[in-house]
mmCIF file of C-alpha atoms in Angstrom:
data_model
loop_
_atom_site.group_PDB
_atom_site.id
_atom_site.type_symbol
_atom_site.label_atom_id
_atom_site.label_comp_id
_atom_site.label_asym_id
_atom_site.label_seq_id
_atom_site.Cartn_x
_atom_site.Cartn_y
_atom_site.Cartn_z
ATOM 1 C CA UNK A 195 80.715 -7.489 -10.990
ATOM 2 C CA UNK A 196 77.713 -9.776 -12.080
ATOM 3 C CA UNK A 197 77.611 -11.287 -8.737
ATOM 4 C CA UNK A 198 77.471 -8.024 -7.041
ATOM 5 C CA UNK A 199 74.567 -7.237 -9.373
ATOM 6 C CA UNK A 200 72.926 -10.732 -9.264
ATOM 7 C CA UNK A 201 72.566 -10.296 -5.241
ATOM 8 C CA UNK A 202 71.387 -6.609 -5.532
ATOM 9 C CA UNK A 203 68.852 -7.999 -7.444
ATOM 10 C CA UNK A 204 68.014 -10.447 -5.293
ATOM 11 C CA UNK A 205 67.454 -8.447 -2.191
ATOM 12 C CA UNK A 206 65.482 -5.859 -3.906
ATOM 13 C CA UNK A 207 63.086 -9.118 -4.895
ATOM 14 C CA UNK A 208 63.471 -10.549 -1.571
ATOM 15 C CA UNK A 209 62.374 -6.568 -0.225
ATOM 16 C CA UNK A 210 59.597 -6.083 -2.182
ATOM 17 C CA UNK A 211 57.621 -9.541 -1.776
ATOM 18 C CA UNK A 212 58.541 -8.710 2.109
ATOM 19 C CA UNK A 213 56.488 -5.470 1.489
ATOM 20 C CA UNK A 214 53.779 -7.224 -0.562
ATOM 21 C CA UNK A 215 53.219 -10.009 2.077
ATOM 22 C CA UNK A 216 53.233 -7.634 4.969
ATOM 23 C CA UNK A 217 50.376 -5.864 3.336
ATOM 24 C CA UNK A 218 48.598 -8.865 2.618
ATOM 25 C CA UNK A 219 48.749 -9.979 6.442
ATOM 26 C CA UNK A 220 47.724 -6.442 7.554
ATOM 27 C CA UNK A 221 44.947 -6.169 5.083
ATOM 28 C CA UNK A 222 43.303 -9.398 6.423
ATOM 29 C CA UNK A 223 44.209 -8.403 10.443
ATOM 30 C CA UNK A 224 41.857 -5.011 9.025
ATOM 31 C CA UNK A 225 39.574 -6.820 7.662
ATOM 32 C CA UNK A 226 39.408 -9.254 10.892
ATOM 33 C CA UNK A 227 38.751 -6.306 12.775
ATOM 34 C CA UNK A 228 36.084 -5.221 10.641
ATOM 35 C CA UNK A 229 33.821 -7.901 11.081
ATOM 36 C CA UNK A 230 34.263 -8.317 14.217
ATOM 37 C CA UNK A 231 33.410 -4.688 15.029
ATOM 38 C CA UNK A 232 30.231 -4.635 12.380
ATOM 39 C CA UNK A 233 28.575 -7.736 13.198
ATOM 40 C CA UNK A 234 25.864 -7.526 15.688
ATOM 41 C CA UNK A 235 25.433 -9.398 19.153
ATOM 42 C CA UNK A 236 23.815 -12.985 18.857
ATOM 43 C CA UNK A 237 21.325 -11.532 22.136
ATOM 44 C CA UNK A 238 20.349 -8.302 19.886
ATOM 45 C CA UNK A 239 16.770 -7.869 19.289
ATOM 46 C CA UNK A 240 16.148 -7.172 15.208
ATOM 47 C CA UNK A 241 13.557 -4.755 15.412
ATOM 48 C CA UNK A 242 11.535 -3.121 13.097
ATOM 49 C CA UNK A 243 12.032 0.601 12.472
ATOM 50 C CA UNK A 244 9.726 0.803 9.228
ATOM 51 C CA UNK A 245 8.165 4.505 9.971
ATOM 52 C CA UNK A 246 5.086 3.987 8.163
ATOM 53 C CA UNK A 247 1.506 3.388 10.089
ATOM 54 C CA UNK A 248 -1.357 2.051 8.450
ATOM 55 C CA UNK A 249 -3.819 4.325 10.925
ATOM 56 C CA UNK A 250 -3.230 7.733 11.174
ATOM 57 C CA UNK A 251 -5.463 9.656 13.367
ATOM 58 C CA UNK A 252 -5.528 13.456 13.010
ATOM 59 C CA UNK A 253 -7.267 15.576 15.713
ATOM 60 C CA UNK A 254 -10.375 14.145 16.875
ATOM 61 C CA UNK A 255 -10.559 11.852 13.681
ATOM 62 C CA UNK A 256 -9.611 7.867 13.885
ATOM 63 C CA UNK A 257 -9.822 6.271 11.128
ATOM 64 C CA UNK A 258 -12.702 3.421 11.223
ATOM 65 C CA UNK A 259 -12.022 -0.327 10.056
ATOM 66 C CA UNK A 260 -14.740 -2.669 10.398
ATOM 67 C CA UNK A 261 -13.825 -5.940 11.724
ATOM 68 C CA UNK A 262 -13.799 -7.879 8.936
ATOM 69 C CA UNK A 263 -12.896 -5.546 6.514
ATOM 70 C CA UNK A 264 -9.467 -6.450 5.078
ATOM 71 C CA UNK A 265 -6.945 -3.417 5.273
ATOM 72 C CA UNK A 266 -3.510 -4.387 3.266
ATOM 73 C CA UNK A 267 -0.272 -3.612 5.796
ATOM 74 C CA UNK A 268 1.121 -0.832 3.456
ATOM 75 C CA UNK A 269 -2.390 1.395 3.737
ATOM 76 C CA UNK A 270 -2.338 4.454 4.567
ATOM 77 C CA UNK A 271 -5.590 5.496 6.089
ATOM 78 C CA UNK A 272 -5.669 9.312 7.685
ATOM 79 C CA UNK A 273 -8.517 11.590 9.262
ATOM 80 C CA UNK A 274 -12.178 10.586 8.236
ATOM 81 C CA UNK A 275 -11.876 7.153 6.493
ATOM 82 C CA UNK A 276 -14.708 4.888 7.439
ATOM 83 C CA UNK A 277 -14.266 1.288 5.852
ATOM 84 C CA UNK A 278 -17.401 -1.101 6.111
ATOM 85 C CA UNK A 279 -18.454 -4.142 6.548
ATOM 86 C CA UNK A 280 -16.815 -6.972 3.703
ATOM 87 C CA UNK A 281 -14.693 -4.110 1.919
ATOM 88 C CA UNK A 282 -11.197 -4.578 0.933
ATOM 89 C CA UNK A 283 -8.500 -1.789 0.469
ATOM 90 C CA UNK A 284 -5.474 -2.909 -1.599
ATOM 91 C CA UNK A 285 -1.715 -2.910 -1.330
ATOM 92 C CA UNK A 286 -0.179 0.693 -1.998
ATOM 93 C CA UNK A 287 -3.268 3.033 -1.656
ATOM 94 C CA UNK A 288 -3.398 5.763 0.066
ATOM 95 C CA UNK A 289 -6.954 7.409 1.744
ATOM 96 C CA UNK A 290 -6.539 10.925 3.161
ATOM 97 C CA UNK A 291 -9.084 12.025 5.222
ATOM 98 C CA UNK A 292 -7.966 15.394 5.974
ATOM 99 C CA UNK A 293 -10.122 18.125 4.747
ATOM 100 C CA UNK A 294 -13.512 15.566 4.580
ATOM 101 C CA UNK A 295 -14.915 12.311 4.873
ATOM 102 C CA UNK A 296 -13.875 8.809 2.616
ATOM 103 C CA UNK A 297 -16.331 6.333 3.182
ATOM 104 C CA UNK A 298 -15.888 2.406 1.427
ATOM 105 C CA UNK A 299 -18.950 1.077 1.608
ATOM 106 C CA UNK A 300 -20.241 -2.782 2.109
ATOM 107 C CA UNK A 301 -18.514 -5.531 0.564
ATOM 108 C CA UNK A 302 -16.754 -2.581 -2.059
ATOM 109 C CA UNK A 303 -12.642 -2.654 -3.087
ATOM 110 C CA UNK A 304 -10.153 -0.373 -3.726
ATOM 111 C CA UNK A 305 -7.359 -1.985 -5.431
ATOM 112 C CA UNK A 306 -4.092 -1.355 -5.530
ATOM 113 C CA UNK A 307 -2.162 1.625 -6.111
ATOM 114 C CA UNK A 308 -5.520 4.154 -5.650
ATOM 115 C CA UNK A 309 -5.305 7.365 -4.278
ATOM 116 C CA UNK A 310 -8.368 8.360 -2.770
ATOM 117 C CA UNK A 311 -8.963 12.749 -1.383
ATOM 118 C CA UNK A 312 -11.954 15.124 -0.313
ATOM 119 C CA UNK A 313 -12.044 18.769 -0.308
ATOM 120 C CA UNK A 314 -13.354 21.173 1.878
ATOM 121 C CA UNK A 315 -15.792 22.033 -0.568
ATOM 122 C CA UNK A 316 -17.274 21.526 -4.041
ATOM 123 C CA UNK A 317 -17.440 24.158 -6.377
ATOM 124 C CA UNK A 318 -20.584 22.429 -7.886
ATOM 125 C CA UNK A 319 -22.141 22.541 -4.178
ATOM 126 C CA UNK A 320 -22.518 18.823 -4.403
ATOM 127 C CA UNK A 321 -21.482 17.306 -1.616
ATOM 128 C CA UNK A 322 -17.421 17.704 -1.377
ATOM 129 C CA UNK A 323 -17.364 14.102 0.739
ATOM 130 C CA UNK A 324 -15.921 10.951 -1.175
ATOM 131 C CA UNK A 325 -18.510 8.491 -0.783
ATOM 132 C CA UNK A 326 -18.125 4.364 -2.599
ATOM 133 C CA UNK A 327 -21.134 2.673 -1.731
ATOM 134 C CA UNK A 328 -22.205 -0.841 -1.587
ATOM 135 C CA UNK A 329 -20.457 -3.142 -4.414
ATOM 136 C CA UNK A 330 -18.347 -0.936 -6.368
ATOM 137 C CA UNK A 331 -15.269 -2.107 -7.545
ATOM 138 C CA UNK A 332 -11.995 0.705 -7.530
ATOM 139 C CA UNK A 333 -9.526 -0.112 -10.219
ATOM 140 C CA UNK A 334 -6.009 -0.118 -9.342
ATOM 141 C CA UNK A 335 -4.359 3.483 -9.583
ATOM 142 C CA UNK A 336 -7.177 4.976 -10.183
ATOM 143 C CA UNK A 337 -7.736 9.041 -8.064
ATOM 144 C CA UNK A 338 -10.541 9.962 -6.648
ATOM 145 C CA UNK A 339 -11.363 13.294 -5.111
ATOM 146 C CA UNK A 340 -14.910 14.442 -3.542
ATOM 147 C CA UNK A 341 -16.833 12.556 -5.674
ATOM 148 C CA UNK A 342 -19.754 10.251 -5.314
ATOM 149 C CA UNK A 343 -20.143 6.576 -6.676
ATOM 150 C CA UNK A 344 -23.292 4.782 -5.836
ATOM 151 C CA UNK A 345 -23.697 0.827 -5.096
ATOM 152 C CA UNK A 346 -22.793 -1.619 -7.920
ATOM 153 C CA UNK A 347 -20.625 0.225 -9.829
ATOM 154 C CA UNK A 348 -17.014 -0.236 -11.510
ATOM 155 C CA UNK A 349 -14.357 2.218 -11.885
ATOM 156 C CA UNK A 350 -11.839 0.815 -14.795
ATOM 157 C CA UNK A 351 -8.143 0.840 -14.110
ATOM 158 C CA UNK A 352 -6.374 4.324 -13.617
ATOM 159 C CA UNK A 353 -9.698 6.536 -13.765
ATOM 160 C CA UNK A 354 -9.720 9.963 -12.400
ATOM 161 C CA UNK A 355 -12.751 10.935 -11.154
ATOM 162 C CA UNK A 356 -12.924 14.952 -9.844
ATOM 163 C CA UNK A 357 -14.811 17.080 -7.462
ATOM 164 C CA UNK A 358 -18.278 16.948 -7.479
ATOM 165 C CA UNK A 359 -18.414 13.579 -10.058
ATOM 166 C CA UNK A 360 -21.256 11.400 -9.658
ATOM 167 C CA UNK A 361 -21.569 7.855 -11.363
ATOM 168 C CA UNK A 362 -24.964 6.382 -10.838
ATOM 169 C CA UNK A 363 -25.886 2.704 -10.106
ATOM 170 C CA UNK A 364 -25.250 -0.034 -12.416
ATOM 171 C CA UNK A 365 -22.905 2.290 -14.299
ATOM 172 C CA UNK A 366 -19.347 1.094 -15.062
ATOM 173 C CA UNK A 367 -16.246 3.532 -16.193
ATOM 174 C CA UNK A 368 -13.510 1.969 -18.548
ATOM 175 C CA UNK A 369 -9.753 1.844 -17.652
ATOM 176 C CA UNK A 370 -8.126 4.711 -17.928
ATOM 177 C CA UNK A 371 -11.559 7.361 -18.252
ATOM 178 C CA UNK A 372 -11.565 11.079 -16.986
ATOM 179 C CA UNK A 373 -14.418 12.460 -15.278
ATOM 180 C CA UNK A 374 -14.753 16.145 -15.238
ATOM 181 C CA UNK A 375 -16.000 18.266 -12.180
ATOM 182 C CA UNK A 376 -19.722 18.104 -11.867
ATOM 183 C CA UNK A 377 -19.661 15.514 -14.506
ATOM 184 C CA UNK A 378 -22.782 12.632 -14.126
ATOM 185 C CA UNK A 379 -22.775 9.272 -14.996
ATOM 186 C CA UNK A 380 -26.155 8.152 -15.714
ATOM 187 C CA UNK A 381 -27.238 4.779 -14.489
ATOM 188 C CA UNK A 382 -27.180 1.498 -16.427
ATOM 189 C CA UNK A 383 -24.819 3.600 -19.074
ATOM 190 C CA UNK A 384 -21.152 2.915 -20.005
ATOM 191 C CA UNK A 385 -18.434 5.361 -20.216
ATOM 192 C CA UNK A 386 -14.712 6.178 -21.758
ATOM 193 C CA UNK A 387 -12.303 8.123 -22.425
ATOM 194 C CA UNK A 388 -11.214 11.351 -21.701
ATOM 195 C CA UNK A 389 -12.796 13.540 -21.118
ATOM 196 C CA UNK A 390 -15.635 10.296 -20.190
ATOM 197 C CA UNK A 391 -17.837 10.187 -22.932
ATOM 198 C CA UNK A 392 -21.255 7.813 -23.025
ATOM 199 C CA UNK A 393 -20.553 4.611 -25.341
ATOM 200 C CA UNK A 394 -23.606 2.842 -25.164
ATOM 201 C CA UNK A 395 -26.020 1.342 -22.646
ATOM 202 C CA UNK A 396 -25.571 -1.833 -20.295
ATOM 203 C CA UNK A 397 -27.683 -5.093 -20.975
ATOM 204 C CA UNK A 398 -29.275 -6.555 -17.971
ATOM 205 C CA UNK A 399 -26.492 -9.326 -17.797
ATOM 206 C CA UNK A 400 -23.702 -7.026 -17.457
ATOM 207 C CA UNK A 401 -25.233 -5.217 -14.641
ATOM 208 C CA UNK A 402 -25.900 -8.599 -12.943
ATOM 209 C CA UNK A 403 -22.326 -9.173 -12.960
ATOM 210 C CA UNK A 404 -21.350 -5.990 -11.363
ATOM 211 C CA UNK A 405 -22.130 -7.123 -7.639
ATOM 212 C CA UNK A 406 -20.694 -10.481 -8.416
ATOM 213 C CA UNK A 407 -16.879 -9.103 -9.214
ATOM 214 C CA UNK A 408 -17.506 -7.434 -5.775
ATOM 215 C CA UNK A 409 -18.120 -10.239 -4.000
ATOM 216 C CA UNK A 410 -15.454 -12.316 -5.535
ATOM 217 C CA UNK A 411 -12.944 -9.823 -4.647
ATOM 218 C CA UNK A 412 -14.449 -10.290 -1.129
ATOM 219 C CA UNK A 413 -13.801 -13.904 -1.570
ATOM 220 C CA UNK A 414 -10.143 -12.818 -2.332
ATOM 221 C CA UNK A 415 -9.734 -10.560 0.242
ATOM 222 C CA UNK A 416 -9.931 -13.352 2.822
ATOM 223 C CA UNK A 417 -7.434 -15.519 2.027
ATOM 224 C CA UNK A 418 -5.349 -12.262 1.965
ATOM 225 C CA UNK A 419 -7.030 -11.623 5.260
ATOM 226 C CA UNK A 420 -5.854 -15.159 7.273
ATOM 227 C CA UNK A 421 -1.926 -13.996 6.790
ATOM 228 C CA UNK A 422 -1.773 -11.297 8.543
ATOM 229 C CA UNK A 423 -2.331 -11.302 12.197
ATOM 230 C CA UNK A 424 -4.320 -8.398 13.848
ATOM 231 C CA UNK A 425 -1.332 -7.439 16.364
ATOM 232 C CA UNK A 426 2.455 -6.965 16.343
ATOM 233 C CA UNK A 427 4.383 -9.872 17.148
ATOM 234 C CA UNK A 428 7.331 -7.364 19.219
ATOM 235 C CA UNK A 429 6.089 -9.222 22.281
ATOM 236 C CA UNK A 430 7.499 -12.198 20.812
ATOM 237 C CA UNK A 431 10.810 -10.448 20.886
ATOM 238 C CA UNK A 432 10.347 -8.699 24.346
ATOM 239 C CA UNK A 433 9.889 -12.933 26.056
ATOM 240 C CA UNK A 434 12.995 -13.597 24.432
ATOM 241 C CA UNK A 435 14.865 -10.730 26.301
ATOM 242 C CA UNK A 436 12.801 -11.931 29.788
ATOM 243 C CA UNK A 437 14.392 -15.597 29.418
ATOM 244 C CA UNK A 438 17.229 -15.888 31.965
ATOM 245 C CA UNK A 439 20.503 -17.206 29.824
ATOM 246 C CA UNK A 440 20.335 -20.505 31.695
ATOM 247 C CA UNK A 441 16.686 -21.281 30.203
#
């Protein structure tokens, strides 16, 4: 009677690590298959399929980069966006041209993050345009909609500025300030808060220094500049295919 038991026993042990090593050797054969099914051809091309362009025309509008005006690869530049001469436009922003004109004017920069509009119109009846002029410095995530900022100015970090604003030369903005529609900011004055409120007015030394962040940022821009290449390297991948295997 034990024996009869004992061997029972022993075939039922003898079944079940059959069973457990038969799935073991058919889980690996699956997982064989799978990578041999998922893993790409050595002769496939990696291309890139990121959808978004930097340039973005719309209509009869192209958007205008001077030549040595340094544009980061993640831009997004659509409609009537003129950038001049020496400026810089930062990772992450975003100009939209659509309704009106964005101009960034000589040797100005619009850091990162900024999101930069124009209406059809003002409802101040200045003009409903966005205009940075010469030497202004943009603050990263700052918004700015139809307004006007003239040369050597600075815009503090995450400013709003709104239709029909105007800040005046040799004027700076702290970080984080709200203009109001219609709102001016006279020149040589500094401004905070929210709504932007006049603090006090700039010595002669701190307006001096306004073009000289610009051009520094410049300076920046250039080494920024040198990495990327003005043209796709695709054709790289394209002589690859040409090559005959033999080569």
């Amino acid at each position: 009677m034990a024996t009869s038991i004992a061997a029972r026993i022993s075939r039922k042990a003898a079944a079940s690590a059959f069973s457990a090593h038969r799935h073991v050797i058919s889980s690996r054969c699956f997982a064989t298959e799978s990578a041999k099914t998922i893993s790409p051809s050595s002769d496939r091309v990696k291309w890139d399929y990121r959808g978004q362009r930097k340039i973005i025309p719309l209509g009869q509008w192209v958007p205008k980069v001077a030549v040595d005006a340094y544009v980061a690869p993640n831009v997004v530049l659509a409609g009537q966006v003129t950038v001049y001469d020496g400026a810089s436009v930062w990772s992450g922003c975003v100009l939209r041209g659509d309704l009106n004109k964005i101009t960034v004017g000589f040797c100005s920069n619009v850091q990162e993050r900024c999101v930069i509009h124009a209406a059809w119109s003002s409802p101040t009846g200045l003009p409903a345009e966005t205009s940075i002029e010469r030497f202004v410095t943009i603050g990263a995530y700052s918004l700015l909609r139809s307004c006007t900022i003239e040369p050597e100015c600075i815009i503090g970090q995450h400013s709003i500025l709104m239709e029909g604003s105007l800040v005046e030369t040799h004027s700076i903005l702290e970080a984080g300030s709200v203009v109001p529609p219609g709102r001016r900011i006279p020149t040589g004055e500094l401004w905070a808060g929210n709504p932007a409120r006049f603090v006090r007015a700039l010595t002669h030394e701190e307006t001096l220094e306004i073009p000289k962040l610009a051009v520094a940022i410049n300076d920046l821009s250039k080494e920024h500049f040198s990495e990327f290449l003005p043209y796709s390297t695709v054709y790289l991948e394209v002589e690859k295919l040409k090559k005959s295997p033999w080569e």
